C-alpha positions in Angstrom: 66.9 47.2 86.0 65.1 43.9 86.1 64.3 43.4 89.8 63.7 39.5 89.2 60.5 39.6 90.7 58.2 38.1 87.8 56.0 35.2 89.2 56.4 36.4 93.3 53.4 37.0 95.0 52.7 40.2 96.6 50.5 41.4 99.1 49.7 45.3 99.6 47.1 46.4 102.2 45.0 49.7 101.8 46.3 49.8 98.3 43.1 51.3 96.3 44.8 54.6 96.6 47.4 56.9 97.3 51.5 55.4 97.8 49.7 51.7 98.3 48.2 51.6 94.8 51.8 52.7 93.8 53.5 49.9 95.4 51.0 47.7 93.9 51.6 49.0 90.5 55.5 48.8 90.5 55.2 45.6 92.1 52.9 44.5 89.2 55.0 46.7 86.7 58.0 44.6 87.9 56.5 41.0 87.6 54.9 40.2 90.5 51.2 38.8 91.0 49.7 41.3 93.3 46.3 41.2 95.5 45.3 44.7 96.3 43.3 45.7 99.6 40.9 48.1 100.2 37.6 48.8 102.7 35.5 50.2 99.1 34.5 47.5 97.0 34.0 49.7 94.3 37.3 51.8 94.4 39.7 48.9 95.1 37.2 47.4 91.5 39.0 50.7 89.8 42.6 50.6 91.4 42.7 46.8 90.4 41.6 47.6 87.1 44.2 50.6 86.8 47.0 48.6 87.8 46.5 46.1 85.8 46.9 48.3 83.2 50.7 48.9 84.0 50.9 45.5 84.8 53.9 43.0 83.2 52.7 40.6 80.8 52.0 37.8 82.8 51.3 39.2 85.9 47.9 38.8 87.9 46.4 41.9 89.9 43.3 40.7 91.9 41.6 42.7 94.9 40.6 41.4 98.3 37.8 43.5 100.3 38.8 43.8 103.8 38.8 46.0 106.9 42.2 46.1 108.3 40.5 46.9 112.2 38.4 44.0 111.7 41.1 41.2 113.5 38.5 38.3 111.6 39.5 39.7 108.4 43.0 39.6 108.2 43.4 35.5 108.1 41.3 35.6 105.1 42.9 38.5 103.5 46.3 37.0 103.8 45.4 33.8 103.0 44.1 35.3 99.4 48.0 35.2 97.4 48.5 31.7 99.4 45.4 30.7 97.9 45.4 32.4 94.4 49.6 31.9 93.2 50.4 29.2 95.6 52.4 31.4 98.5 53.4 34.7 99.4 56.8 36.5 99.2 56.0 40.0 99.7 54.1 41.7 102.4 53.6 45.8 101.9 52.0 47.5 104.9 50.0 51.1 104.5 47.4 52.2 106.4 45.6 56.0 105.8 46.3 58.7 108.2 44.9 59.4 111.3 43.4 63.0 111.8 45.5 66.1 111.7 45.1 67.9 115.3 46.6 69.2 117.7 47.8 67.1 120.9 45.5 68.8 123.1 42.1 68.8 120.8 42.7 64.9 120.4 40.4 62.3 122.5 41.2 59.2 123.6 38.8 57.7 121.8 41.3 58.9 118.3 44.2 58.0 119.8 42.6 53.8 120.5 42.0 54.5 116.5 45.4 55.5 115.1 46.8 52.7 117.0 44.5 50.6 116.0 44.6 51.4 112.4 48.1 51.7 112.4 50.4 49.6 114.3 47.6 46.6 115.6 47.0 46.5 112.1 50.4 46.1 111.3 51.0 43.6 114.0 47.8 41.2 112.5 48.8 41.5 109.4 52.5 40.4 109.4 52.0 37.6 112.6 49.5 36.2 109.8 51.4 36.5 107.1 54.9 35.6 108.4 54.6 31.3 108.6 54.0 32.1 104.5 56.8 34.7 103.7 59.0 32.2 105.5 58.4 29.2 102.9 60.6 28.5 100.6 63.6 31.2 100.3 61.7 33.7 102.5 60.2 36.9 102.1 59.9 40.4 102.6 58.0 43.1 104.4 57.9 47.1 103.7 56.3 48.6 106.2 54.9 52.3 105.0 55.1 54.5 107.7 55.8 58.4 107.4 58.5 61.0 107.3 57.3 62.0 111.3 58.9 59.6 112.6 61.7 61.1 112.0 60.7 65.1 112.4 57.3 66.1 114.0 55.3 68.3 112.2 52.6 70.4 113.6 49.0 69.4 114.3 50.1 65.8 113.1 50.2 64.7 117.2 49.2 61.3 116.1 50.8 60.3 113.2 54.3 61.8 115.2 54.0 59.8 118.1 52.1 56.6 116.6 53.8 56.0 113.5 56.9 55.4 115.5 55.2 52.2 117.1 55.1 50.7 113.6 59.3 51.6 112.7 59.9 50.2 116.5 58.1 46.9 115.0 59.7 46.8 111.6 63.1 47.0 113.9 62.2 44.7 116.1 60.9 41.9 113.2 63.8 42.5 111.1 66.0 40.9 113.7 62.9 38.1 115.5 62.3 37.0 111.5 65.5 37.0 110.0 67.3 35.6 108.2 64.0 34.1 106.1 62.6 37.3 106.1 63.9 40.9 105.3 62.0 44.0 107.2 62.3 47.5 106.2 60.3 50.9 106.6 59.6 53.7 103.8 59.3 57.3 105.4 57.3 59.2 102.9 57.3 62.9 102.9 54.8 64.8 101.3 53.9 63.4 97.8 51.0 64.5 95.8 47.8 61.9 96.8 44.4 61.8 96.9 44.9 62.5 100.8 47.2 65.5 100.3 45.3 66.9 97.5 42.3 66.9 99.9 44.2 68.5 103.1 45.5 71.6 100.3 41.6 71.9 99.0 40.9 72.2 102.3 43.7 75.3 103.2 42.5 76.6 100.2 38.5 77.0 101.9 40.1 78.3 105.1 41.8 80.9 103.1 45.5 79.5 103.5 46.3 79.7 100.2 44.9 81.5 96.8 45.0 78.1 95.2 46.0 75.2 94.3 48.8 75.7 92.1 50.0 77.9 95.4 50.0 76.3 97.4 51.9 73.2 96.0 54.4 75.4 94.6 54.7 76.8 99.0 55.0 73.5 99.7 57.5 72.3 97.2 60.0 75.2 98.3 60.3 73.6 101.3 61.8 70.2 99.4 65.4 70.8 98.2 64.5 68.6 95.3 61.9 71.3 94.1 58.9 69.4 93.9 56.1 67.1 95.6 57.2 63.6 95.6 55.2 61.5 92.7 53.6 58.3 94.5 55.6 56.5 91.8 58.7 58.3 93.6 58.0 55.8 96.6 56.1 52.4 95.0 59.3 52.0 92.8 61.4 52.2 96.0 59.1 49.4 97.6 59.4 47.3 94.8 63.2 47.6 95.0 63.4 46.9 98.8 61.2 43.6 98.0 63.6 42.3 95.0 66.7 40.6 95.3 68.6 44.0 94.4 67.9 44.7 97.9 69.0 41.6 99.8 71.5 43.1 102.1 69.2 45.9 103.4 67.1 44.7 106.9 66.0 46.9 109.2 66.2 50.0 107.7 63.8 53.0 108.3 64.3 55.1 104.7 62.9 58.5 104.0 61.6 59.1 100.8 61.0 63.2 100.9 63.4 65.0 98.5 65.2 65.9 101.5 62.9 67.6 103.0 63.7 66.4 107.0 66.4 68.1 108.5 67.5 64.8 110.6 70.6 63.9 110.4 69.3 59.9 111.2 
């Protein structure tokens, strides 16, 4: 379906991999100009270049470098779509996660980082971006967040408990920015990334599993659907919370796991 989003301008942070580089590329695939967001110069360089490649004719797919800790650098890196296609209308949120540990190996100093990382950066990013996504007929944020906010899962003590500061926020903006703006949250299970790719290589050296083809095929028996989710799986649902097809969804939190929680909410 055409999700009428050719000449918007879209903003995706921490986008030079994993389920940000696939919101990027539906965005882009759908239309819309899109400024990726990365810390590597070089691998956001490839990620641009990638998308692009799925791009729509007509669409522009530019990278901004920038640390999304570094409060100085979020002005500018919002200020990058104002600057390049003349306003913003989409705002995608993502953030990598925070260690996997148990609650009592964690130190303070890693719980000041995950919420750092990923709720203040949240809260930067869409205090500077919301005078923009307000112009004209308003805007839309998608907040990426993660399945554990819905079901904690073991040795993930931060992602469970600080994840749920950023669904608390898309709540609370979803109500503070509306009407001009819509809010939602994505709840990704487990989809096959660079990130989860690395966490099975590394069950694989501590003897977990025989290999890799094992232990994806343990971990898709867990998902009714009978597979890992694709990151495409969850960028194609950011793009259609962003488009018009979406306009009576705000303030929704929606899992994207194959069904793999076992909450009823």
């Amino acid at each position: 379906m055409d999700l009428e989003l050719t000449d918007n301008a879209a903003l995706v942070t921490a986008s030079s991999s994993g389920l940000g580089k696939a919101s990027a590329r539906a965005l882009a695939a759908d239309g819309a100009n899109v400024v990726l967001n990365g810390r590597d110069e070089e691998r956001l360089a490839a990620a641009v270049e990638d998308v692009r490649g799925d791009a729509a004719d007509g669409a522009t797919v530019i990278g901004h470098a920038a640390d999304l800790t570094e409060p100085d650098e979020i002005e500018g890196l919002v200020r990058r779509p104002v600057d390049e296609f003349g306003g913003l209308d989409h705002l995608v949120t993502s953030a990598g996660g925070p260690p996997a540990k148990p609650f009592l190996e964690t130190t303070d100093e890693e719980w000041y980082e995950a919420f750092d990382l990923l709720v203040m950066s949240v809260v930067r990013t869409v205090r500077a971006a919301a005078p923009h996504l307000r112009d004209g007929d308003g805007g839309t944020i998608v907040n990426i967040a993660s399945i554990t906010v819905k079901e904690a899962v073991d040795d993930l003590a931060l992602s469970n408990s600080v994840r749920m500061g950023v669904v608390g926020l898309e709540k609370t903006i979803s109500t503070e920015l509306a009407p001009e703006i819509r809010a939602n949250a994505v709840l990704p299970g487990t989809h096959e990334t660079p990130r989860v790719e690395e966490v099975v290589e590394e069950r694989i050296e501590r003897g977990e599993y025989e290999n890799y083809d094992a232990a994806t095929g343990e971990l898709s028996a867990e998902i009714p659907v009978g597979r890992l989710g694709e990151p495409m799986d969850l960028g194609r649902t950011v793009a259609f919370l962003s488009s018009p097809a979406s306009a009576f969804l705000s303030g929704v939190a929606l899992p994207i796991d194959g069904g793999e929680s076992a909450s009823n909410l």
